[in-house]
Amino acid sequence: MSDPSPSSLPSPPASPSPAVPAPPRLAADPVRVVVGIGSLAIVGYGSWCITTGWTAPGVPLRLVAGSDSALYLEESKLPWTSGDMYTGSGPFLYLWLLKLTGQSLRAAVMVQSVFAAFAWSVLAISVAAAIRHRILRVVAAAAIMLLAFAPGVVLWNDASATESLAISLSALVVALVLRVVESATTRRVVALTAAVVVLAFARDVRAILVLIAVPVLVVLAVIRPGARRAVAAVVVAGSLAGVTALGLSNAADPPRWYYPAFETIALRIATQPDGPESLAERGYPRSRWVDELSNPNFFFVVATDRQWTRMEEFDELERWVHREGQATMREYLLTHPGWVAS
């Protein structure tokens, strides 16, 4: 009897294939969910502000405009190479924003809102990453995004002013500091250094803060030798940027400290109980027009486009502010810390 051909033999029973596990479901990171919701709220508020009414062609109804807004718009029309753009009424970073957006206040507001959402998101994620407890990470991220949406912060995103960029850049710098402390990679050090430099040109006060931070960073480098490379880059770049920013501020005509000093003295110090006496000791000029500046309604009328600079009634006061303004304000602030804190 012949052997059966291989094709006629029964096939062996197939071995059961191993069960393939279903791919795990990716749970949403609660920190990123919180940050995403906060970012949408910030950008959404900016969008709402520029689309819900108009007071004039191209001027959003809810846009916050100060006495310097019209000057910023005019100065942003200067050529990129014009020295007046860099020694004008305000730091040139905001003027660049207006120039890049074609002097469109709506576009500037949206850029400020989007950048604010980005900066505060990076800060929230950076803080959360430094916390081990899962619930506390979410709480910390939520607290930061709530701060970003607080009225005293988010309203500046819809302002024709320098504050929004300065606040957002400050948040970004803090976030990058946390990242560098965690791991001082080249990319993080470069990002932090660039952010510090840009911050110095966002607002004159920020330039001063950058210079104040330099000795603190030097102490940090002594305490933590591993951070010396990062600290050296930030110290050198920050010092150069801070000195340059303040140099441009003082090169303005008049220097940019002049108008804040004028407002602080005439509208705020002069209305304090001991204000008139303190100012009189320094020869503060008095007249009906000068005394009327303590009325906010009158002050902001003459402050619009800085009309007082063209009014003879304030010539003597202008000369006094140039001569005594900085020293008077510095002395009053140092001797009235409670008033400053309030």
mmCIF file of C-alpha atoms in Angstrom, residues 3-332:
data_model
loop_
_atom_site.group_PDB
_atom_site.id
_atom_site.type_symbol
_atom_site.label_atom_id
_atom_site.label_comp_id
_atom_site.label_asym_id
_atom_site.label_seq_id
_atom_site.Cartn_x
_atom_site.Cartn_y
_atom_site.Cartn_z
ATOM 1 C CA ASP A 3 2.054 6.072 1.390
ATOM 2 C CA PRO A 4 -0.489 8.887 1.349
ATOM 3 C CA SER A 5 0.667 11.977 -0.443
ATOM 4 C CA PRO A 6 1.465 14.965 1.770
ATOM 5 C CA SER A 7 -1.444 16.872 0.295
ATOM 6 C CA SER A 8 -3.873 14.223 1.513
ATOM 7 C CA LEU A 9 -2.697 14.326 5.096
ATOM 8 C CA PRO A 10 -4.934 16.264 7.502
ATOM 9 C CA SER A 11 -3.607 19.663 8.486
ATOM 10 C CA PRO A 12 -2.508 20.016 12.076
ATOM 11 C CA PRO A 13 -4.831 22.038 14.200
ATOM 12 C CA ALA A 14 -3.973 25.735 14.074
ATOM 13 C CA SER A 15 -2.483 27.001 17.265
ATOM 14 C CA PRO A 16 -4.514 29.776 18.798
ATOM 15 C CA SER A 17 -3.020 33.173 17.988
ATOM 16 C CA PRO A 18 -1.970 35.151 21.012
ATOM 17 C CA ALA A 19 -4.455 37.763 22.020
ATOM 18 C CA VAL A 20 -3.360 41.229 20.889
ATOM 19 C CA PRO A 21 -3.935 43.712 23.676
ATOM 20 C CA ALA A 22 -6.015 46.719 22.752
ATOM 21 C CA PRO A 23 -4.000 49.943 22.543
ATOM 22 C CA PRO A 24 -4.175 51.845 25.799
ATOM 23 C CA ARG A 25 -6.467 54.819 25.880
ATOM 24 C CA LEU A 26 -4.520 58.016 26.213
ATOM 25 C CA ALA A 27 -5.905 59.902 29.175
ATOM 26 C CA ALA A 28 -5.945 63.664 28.761
ATOM 27 C CA ASP A 29 -3.351 65.409 30.885
ATOM 28 C CA PRO A 30 -5.456 67.502 33.308
ATOM 29 C CA VAL A 31 -2.745 70.186 33.465
ATOM 30 C CA ARG A 32 -2.836 70.693 29.713
ATOM 31 C CA VAL A 33 -6.624 70.677 29.742
ATOM 32 C CA VAL A 34 -6.660 73.456 32.340
ATOM 33 C CA VAL A 35 -4.028 75.414 30.429
ATOM 34 C CA GLY A 36 -5.925 74.975 27.165
ATOM 35 C CA ILE A 37 -9.163 76.259 28.671
ATOM 36 C CA GLY A 38 -7.358 79.260 30.172
ATOM 37 C CA SER A 39 -5.648 80.068 26.879
ATOM 38 C CA LEU A 40 -8.928 79.924 24.984
ATOM 39 C CA ALA A 41 -10.494 82.247 27.553
ATOM 40 C CA ILE A 42 -7.701 84.819 27.129
ATOM 41 C CA VAL A 43 -7.802 84.756 23.338
ATOM 42 C CA GLY A 44 -11.599 84.633 23.342
ATOM 43 C CA TYR A 45 -11.814 87.718 25.524
ATOM 44 C CA GLY A 46 -9.520 89.602 23.168
ATOM 45 C CA SER A 47 -11.636 88.543 20.188
ATOM 46 C CA TRP A 48 -14.810 89.621 21.967
ATOM 47 C CA CYS A 49 -13.373 93.033 22.795
ATOM 48 C CA ILE A 50 -12.523 93.886 19.193
ATOM 49 C CA THR A 51 -15.782 92.675 17.650
ATOM 50 C CA THR A 52 -18.510 94.041 19.914
ATOM 51 C CA GLY A 53 -18.890 97.629 18.845
ATOM 52 C CA TRP A 54 -17.030 100.688 17.636
ATOM 53 C CA THR A 55 -16.608 104.230 18.865
ATOM 54 C CA ALA A 56 -14.902 105.355 15.672
ATOM 55 C CA PRO A 57 -13.732 103.681 12.475
ATOM 56 C CA GLY A 58 -11.061 101.176 13.414
ATOM 57 C CA VAL A 59 -11.206 101.835 17.180
ATOM 58 C CA PRO A 60 -12.615 98.963 19.259
ATOM 59 C CA LEU A 61 -15.251 99.962 21.792
ATOM 60 C CA ARG A 62 -13.569 98.105 24.632
ATOM 61 C CA LEU A 63 -10.039 99.105 23.734
ATOM 62 C CA VAL A 64 -8.249 100.714 26.669
ATOM 63 C CA ALA A 65 -6.597 103.864 25.352
ATOM 64 C CA GLY A 66 -4.407 106.112 27.465
ATOM 65 C CA SER A 67 -3.032 109.576 26.970
ATOM 66 C CA ASP A 68 -0.009 108.120 25.142
ATOM 67 C CA SER A 69 -1.914 105.894 22.703
ATOM 68 C CA ALA A 70 -2.202 108.480 19.932
ATOM 69 C CA LEU A 71 1.504 109.298 20.264
ATOM 70 C CA TYR A 72 2.437 105.622 19.971
ATOM 71 C CA LEU A 73 0.409 105.325 16.777
ATOM 72 C CA GLU A 74 2.098 108.356 15.231
ATOM 73 C CA GLU A 75 5.596 107.296 16.230
ATOM 74 C CA SER A 76 5.038 103.781 14.875
ATOM 75 C CA LYS A 77 4.729 105.328 11.402
ATOM 76 C CA LEU A 78 8.356 106.459 11.501
ATOM 77 C CA PRO A 79 10.908 104.533 9.389
ATOM 78 C CA TRP A 80 12.591 101.549 11.002
ATOM 79 C CA THR A 81 15.919 103.372 10.879
ATOM 80 C CA SER A 82 14.631 106.600 12.421
ATOM 81 C CA GLY A 83 16.283 107.460 15.714
ATOM 82 C CA ASP A 84 13.054 109.094 16.891
ATOM 83 C CA MET A 85 11.350 105.687 16.948
ATOM 84 C CA TYR A 86 13.847 104.427 19.516
ATOM 85 C CA THR A 87 13.957 107.598 21.611
ATOM 86 C CA GLY A 88 10.267 108.393 21.420
ATOM 87 C CA SER A 89 7.418 108.457 23.918
ATOM 88 C CA GLY A 90 7.693 104.788 24.831
ATOM 89 C CA PRO A 91 9.890 101.713 24.455
ATOM 90 C CA PHE A 92 10.239 100.721 20.826
ATOM 91 C CA LEU A 93 9.006 97.137 21.271
ATOM 92 C CA TYR A 94 5.386 98.269 21.326
ATOM 93 C CA LEU A 95 6.031 100.622 18.418
ATOM 94 C CA TRP A 96 7.360 97.644 16.464
ATOM 95 C CA LEU A 97 4.154 95.763 17.214
ATOM 96 C CA LEU A 98 2.040 98.631 15.875
ATOM 97 C CA LYS A 99 4.259 98.921 12.826
ATOM 98 C CA LEU A 100 4.118 95.195 12.052
ATOM 99 C CA THR A 101 0.325 95.226 12.370
ATOM 100 C CA GLY A 102 -0.009 98.231 10.087
ATOM 101 C CA GLN A 103 -1.185 100.508 12.922
ATOM 102 C CA SER A 104 -4.283 98.296 13.247
ATOM 103 C CA LEU A 105 -5.393 98.384 16.866
ATOM 104 C CA ARG A 106 -7.545 95.300 16.346
ATOM 105 C CA ALA A 107 -4.574 93.305 15.063
ATOM 106 C CA ALA A 108 -2.340 94.591 17.878
ATOM 107 C CA VAL A 109 -4.903 93.533 20.483
ATOM 108 C CA MET A 110 -5.113 90.040 19.007
ATOM 109 C CA VAL A 111 -1.327 89.670 18.915
ATOM 110 C CA GLN A 112 -1.132 90.767 22.543
ATOM 111 C CA SER A 113 -3.888 88.330 23.531
ATOM 112 C CA VAL A 114 -2.349 85.364 21.710
ATOM 113 C CA PHE A 115 1.112 86.099 23.110
ATOM 114 C CA ALA A 116 -0.332 86.462 26.613
ATOM 115 C CA ALA A 117 -2.047 83.080 26.286
ATOM 116 C CA PHE A 118 1.229 81.520 25.130
ATOM 117 C CA ALA A 119 3.395 83.096 27.861
ATOM 118 C CA TRP A 120 1.059 82.265 30.733
ATOM 119 C CA SER A 121 0.565 78.730 29.391
ATOM 120 C CA VAL A 122 4.326 78.148 29.384
ATOM 121 C CA LEU A 123 4.501 79.462 32.949
ATOM 122 C CA ALA A 124 1.628 77.253 34.129
ATOM 123 C CA ILE A 125 3.132 74.125 32.536
ATOM 124 C CA SER A 126 6.602 74.946 33.885
ATOM 125 C CA VAL A 127 5.337 75.395 37.438
ATOM 126 C CA ALA A 128 3.267 72.212 37.221
ATOM 127 C CA ALA A 129 6.285 70.268 35.958
ATOM 128 C CA ALA A 130 8.209 71.267 39.079
ATOM 129 C CA ILE A 131 5.529 69.803 41.378
ATOM 130 C CA ARG A 132 5.369 66.054 42.031
ATOM 131 C CA HIS A 133 1.925 65.759 43.596
ATOM 132 C CA ARG A 134 -0.584 65.167 40.803
ATOM 133 C CA ILE A 135 -3.441 67.162 42.299
ATOM 134 C CA LEU A 136 -1.229 70.045 43.359
ATOM 135 C CA ARG A 137 0.113 70.240 39.812
ATOM 136 C CA VAL A 138 -3.399 70.820 38.481
ATOM 137 C CA VAL A 139 -4.187 73.311 41.242
ATOM 138 C CA ALA A 140 -1.004 75.291 40.532
ATOM 139 C CA ALA A 141 -1.670 75.405 36.789
ATOM 140 C CA ALA A 142 -5.273 76.502 37.385
ATOM 141 C CA ALA A 143 -4.158 79.236 39.805
ATOM 142 C CA ILE A 144 -1.704 80.655 37.265
ATOM 143 C CA MET A 145 -4.250 80.665 34.445
ATOM 144 C CA LEU A 146 -6.778 82.345 36.740
ATOM 145 C CA LEU A 147 -4.168 85.003 37.508
ATOM 146 C CA ALA A 148 -3.627 85.472 33.777
ATOM 147 C CA PHE A 149 -7.369 86.037 33.363
ATOM 148 C CA ALA A 150 -7.686 88.351 36.376
ATOM 149 C CA PRO A 151 -9.114 91.770 35.417
ATOM 150 C CA GLY A 152 -5.926 93.584 36.410
ATOM 151 C CA VAL A 153 -3.950 91.446 33.966
ATOM 152 C CA VAL A 154 -6.191 90.490 31.060
ATOM 153 C CA LEU A 155 -7.509 94.018 30.545
ATOM 154 C CA TRP A 156 -4.033 95.158 29.488
ATOM 155 C CA ASN A 157 -4.186 92.778 26.527
ATOM 156 C CA ASP A 158 -6.876 95.027 25.098
ATOM 157 C CA ALA A 159 -4.977 98.238 25.746
ATOM 158 C CA SER A 160 -3.075 100.432 23.342
ATOM 159 C CA ALA A 161 -0.162 100.556 25.755
ATOM 160 C CA THR A 162 3.121 98.888 26.652
ATOM 161 C CA GLU A 163 1.868 96.979 29.698
ATOM 162 C CA SER A 164 0.556 93.816 28.023
ATOM 163 C CA LEU A 165 3.826 92.862 26.347
ATOM 164 C CA ALA A 166 5.771 93.665 29.510
ATOM 165 C CA ILE A 167 3.521 91.520 31.717
ATOM 166 C CA SER A 168 3.481 88.582 29.302
ATOM 167 C CA LEU A 169 7.251 88.691 28.795
ATOM 168 C CA SER A 170 7.741 88.747 32.569
ATOM 169 C CA ALA A 171 5.647 85.586 32.879
ATOM 170 C CA LEU A 172 7.651 83.957 30.095
ATOM 171 C CA VAL A 173 10.983 84.857 31.715
ATOM 172 C CA VAL A 174 9.890 83.300 35.020
ATOM 173 C CA ALA A 175 8.828 80.147 33.176
ATOM 174 C CA LEU A 176 12.167 79.907 31.378
ATOM 175 C CA VAL A 177 14.063 80.454 34.627
ATOM 176 C CA LEU A 178 12.264 77.408 36.060
ATOM 177 C CA ARG A 179 13.178 75.402 32.967
ATOM 178 C CA VAL A 180 16.839 76.407 33.162
ATOM 179 C CA VAL A 181 16.983 75.568 36.877
ATOM 180 C CA GLU A 182 15.592 72.137 36.032
ATOM 181 C CA SER A 183 18.077 71.549 33.216
ATOM 182 C CA ALA A 184 20.397 74.193 31.774
ATOM 183 C CA THR A 185 20.408 72.947 28.196
ATOM 184 C CA THR A 186 21.767 75.183 25.476
ATOM 185 C CA ARG A 187 18.334 75.674 23.959
ATOM 186 C CA ARG A 188 16.815 76.746 27.267
ATOM 187 C CA VAL A 189 19.681 79.110 28.091
ATOM 188 C CA VAL A 190 19.414 80.759 24.673
ATOM 189 C CA ALA A 191 15.635 81.115 25.054
ATOM 190 C CA LEU A 192 15.968 82.667 28.523
ATOM 191 C CA THR A 193 18.685 85.065 27.383
ATOM 192 C CA ALA A 194 16.612 86.203 24.397
ATOM 193 C CA ALA A 195 13.511 86.673 26.552
ATOM 194 C CA VAL A 196 15.428 88.796 29.087
ATOM 195 C CA VAL A 197 16.817 91.015 26.334
ATOM 196 C CA VAL A 198 13.385 91.557 24.772
ATOM 197 C CA LEU A 199 11.882 92.225 28.214
ATOM 198 C CA ALA A 200 14.355 95.058 28.807
ATOM 199 C CA PHE A 201 12.997 96.866 25.738
ATOM 200 C CA ALA A 202 9.333 96.269 26.584
ATOM 201 C CA ARG A 203 9.070 98.898 29.309
ATOM 202 C CA ASP A 204 11.561 101.122 31.103
ATOM 203 C CA VAL A 205 10.641 99.723 34.526
ATOM 204 C CA ARG A 206 11.414 96.222 33.254
ATOM 205 C CA ALA A 207 14.865 97.408 32.136
ATOM 206 C CA ILE A 208 15.511 98.579 35.702
ATOM 207 C CA LEU A 209 14.317 95.228 37.094
ATOM 208 C CA VAL A 210 16.627 93.370 34.704
ATOM 209 C CA LEU A 211 19.591 95.375 36.008
ATOM 210 C CA ILE A 212 18.488 94.819 39.620
ATOM 211 C CA ALA A 213 18.397 91.063 38.964
ATOM 212 C CA VAL A 214 22.035 90.998 37.782
ATOM 213 C CA PRO A 215 23.681 90.927 41.271
ATOM 214 C CA VAL A 216 21.137 88.319 42.378
ATOM 215 C CA LEU A 217 22.179 86.118 39.458
ATOM 216 C CA VAL A 218 25.846 86.610 40.301
ATOM 217 C CA VAL A 219 25.174 85.314 43.822
ATOM 218 C CA LEU A 220 23.319 82.360 42.299
ATOM 219 C CA ALA A 221 26.349 81.535 40.150
ATOM 220 C CA VAL A 222 28.546 81.470 43.255
ATOM 221 C CA ILE A 223 26.128 79.196 45.122
ATOM 222 C CA ARG A 224 25.481 76.856 42.185
ATOM 223 C CA PRO A 225 28.622 76.457 40.052
ATOM 224 C CA GLY A 226 26.713 74.246 37.622
ATOM 225 C CA ALA A 227 24.580 77.209 36.608
ATOM 226 C CA ARG A 228 27.462 79.549 35.803
ATOM 227 C CA ARG A 229 27.221 79.125 32.042
ATOM 228 C CA ALA A 230 23.543 80.039 32.009
ATOM 229 C CA VAL A 231 23.980 82.869 34.500
ATOM 230 C CA ALA A 232 26.900 84.355 32.573
ATOM 231 C CA ALA A 233 24.896 84.512 29.350
ATOM 232 C CA VAL A 234 21.892 86.115 31.016
ATOM 233 C CA VAL A 235 24.001 88.579 33.044
ATOM 234 C CA VAL A 236 25.999 89.824 30.059
ATOM 235 C CA ALA A 237 23.048 90.079 27.668
ATOM 236 C CA GLY A 238 20.673 91.461 30.311
ATOM 237 C CA SER A 239 23.162 94.109 31.452
ATOM 238 C CA LEU A 240 23.787 95.319 27.914
ATOM 239 C CA ALA A 241 20.072 95.369 27.112
ATOM 240 C CA GLY A 242 19.130 97.126 30.346
ATOM 241 C CA VAL A 243 21.764 99.832 29.992
ATOM 242 C CA THR A 244 20.861 100.355 26.334
ATOM 243 C CA ALA A 245 17.132 100.588 27.088
ATOM 244 C CA LEU A 246 17.654 103.162 29.832
ATOM 245 C CA GLY A 247 20.052 105.071 27.587
ATOM 246 C CA LEU A 248 17.379 105.327 24.898
ATOM 247 C CA SER A 249 14.870 106.388 27.546
ATOM 248 C CA ASN A 250 17.069 109.222 28.777
ATOM 249 C CA ALA A 251 17.882 110.252 25.198
ATOM 250 C CA ALA A 252 14.211 111.004 24.536
ATOM 251 C CA ASP A 253 13.111 114.644 24.483
ATOM 252 C CA PRO A 254 11.961 115.007 27.172
ATOM 253 C CA PRO A 255 13.339 111.915 28.946
ATOM 254 C CA ARG A 256 10.688 109.226 29.366
ATOM 255 C CA TRP A 257 10.770 109.488 33.148
ATOM 256 C CA TYR A 258 9.403 113.024 32.787
ATOM 257 C CA TYR A 259 5.751 112.255 32.027
ATOM 258 C CA PRO A 260 5.256 109.616 34.753
ATOM 259 C CA ALA A 261 6.907 112.001 37.211
ATOM 260 C CA PHE A 262 4.645 114.840 36.061
ATOM 261 C CA GLU A 263 1.527 112.707 36.561
ATOM 262 C CA THR A 264 2.628 111.201 39.881
ATOM 263 C CA ILE A 265 3.466 114.580 41.385
ATOM 264 C CA ALA A 266 0.604 116.699 40.029
ATOM 265 C CA LEU A 267 -2.190 114.132 40.306
ATOM 266 C CA ARG A 268 -1.182 111.872 43.170
ATOM 267 C CA ILE A 269 1.370 113.359 45.552
ATOM 268 C CA ALA A 270 -0.233 116.815 45.431
ATOM 269 C CA THR A 271 -3.558 115.321 46.580
ATOM 270 C CA GLN A 272 -2.123 113.564 49.653
ATOM 271 C CA PRO A 273 -2.723 115.197 53.074
ATOM 272 C CA ASP A 274 0.933 116.148 53.442
ATOM 273 C CA GLY A 275 1.575 116.415 49.714
ATOM 274 C CA PRO A 276 1.282 120.201 49.248
ATOM 275 C CA GLU A 277 3.600 120.846 52.194
ATOM 276 C CA SER A 278 6.218 118.364 50.945
ATOM 277 C CA LEU A 279 6.088 119.846 47.456
ATOM 278 C CA ALA A 280 6.259 123.425 48.750
ATOM 279 C CA GLU A 281 9.539 122.626 50.494
ATOM 280 C CA ARG A 282 11.007 121.915 47.075
ATOM 281 C CA GLY A 283 9.615 125.031 45.439
ATOM 282 C CA TYR A 284 6.647 123.439 43.655
ATOM 283 C CA PRO A 285 4.995 126.226 41.621
ATOM 284 C CA ARG A 286 1.405 127.074 42.507
ATOM 285 C CA SER A 287 -1.222 128.679 40.321
ATOM 286 C CA ARG A 288 -4.897 128.188 39.522
ATOM 287 C CA TRP A 289 -4.020 126.028 36.548
ATOM 288 C CA VAL A 290 -1.479 123.921 38.429
ATOM 289 C CA ASP A 291 -3.848 123.392 41.365
ATOM 290 C CA GLU A 292 -6.561 122.295 38.961
ATOM 291 C CA LEU A 293 -4.354 119.377 37.843
ATOM 292 C CA SER A 294 -5.282 117.569 41.060
ATOM 293 C CA ASN A 295 -8.750 117.135 39.522
ATOM 294 C CA PRO A 296 -8.496 113.857 37.546
ATOM 295 C CA ASN A 297 -11.067 114.980 34.979
ATOM 296 C CA PHE A 298 -9.109 118.126 34.193
ATOM 297 C CA PHE A 299 -5.754 116.364 34.312
ATOM 298 C CA PHE A 300 -6.682 113.743 31.746
ATOM 299 C CA VAL A 301 -8.152 116.387 29.457
ATOM 300 C CA VAL A 302 -4.866 118.275 29.287
ATOM 301 C CA ALA A 303 -2.923 114.995 29.341
ATOM 302 C CA THR A 304 -4.479 113.820 26.086
ATOM 303 C CA ASP A 305 -1.729 114.087 23.467
ATOM 304 C CA ARG A 306 0.211 115.867 26.244
ATOM 305 C CA GLN A 307 -1.504 119.167 25.581
ATOM 306 C CA TRP A 308 0.091 120.745 28.647
ATOM 307 C CA THR A 309 3.411 120.834 26.816
ATOM 308 C CA ARG A 310 1.847 123.412 24.487
ATOM 309 C CA MET A 311 0.153 125.523 27.171
ATOM 310 C CA GLU A 312 1.978 128.532 28.566
ATOM 311 C CA GLU A 313 0.156 128.102 31.888
ATOM 312 C CA PHE A 314 2.317 125.053 32.657
ATOM 313 C CA ASP A 315 5.716 126.357 31.499
ATOM 314 C CA GLU A 316 6.953 127.028 35.028
ATOM 315 C CA LEU A 317 5.723 123.615 36.222
ATOM 316 C CA GLU A 318 7.460 121.879 33.317
ATOM 317 C CA ARG A 319 10.761 123.533 34.158
ATOM 318 C CA TRP A 320 10.360 122.566 37.813
ATOM 319 C CA VAL A 321 9.644 118.903 36.941
ATOM 320 C CA HIS A 322 12.771 118.787 34.770
ATOM 321 C CA ARG A 323 14.821 120.255 37.591
ATOM 322 C CA GLU A 324 13.304 118.708 40.723
ATOM 323 C CA GLY A 325 10.907 115.995 39.567
ATOM 324 C CA GLN A 326 13.054 112.891 39.986
ATOM 325 C CA ALA A 327 14.497 113.900 43.350
ATOM 326 C CA THR A 328 11.088 114.970 44.690
ATOM 327 C CA MET A 329 9.390 111.746 43.672
ATOM 328 C CA ARG A 330 12.241 109.589 44.966
ATOM 329 C CA GLU A 331 12.255 111.346 48.345
ATOM 330 C CA TYR A 332 8.490 111.117 48.761
#
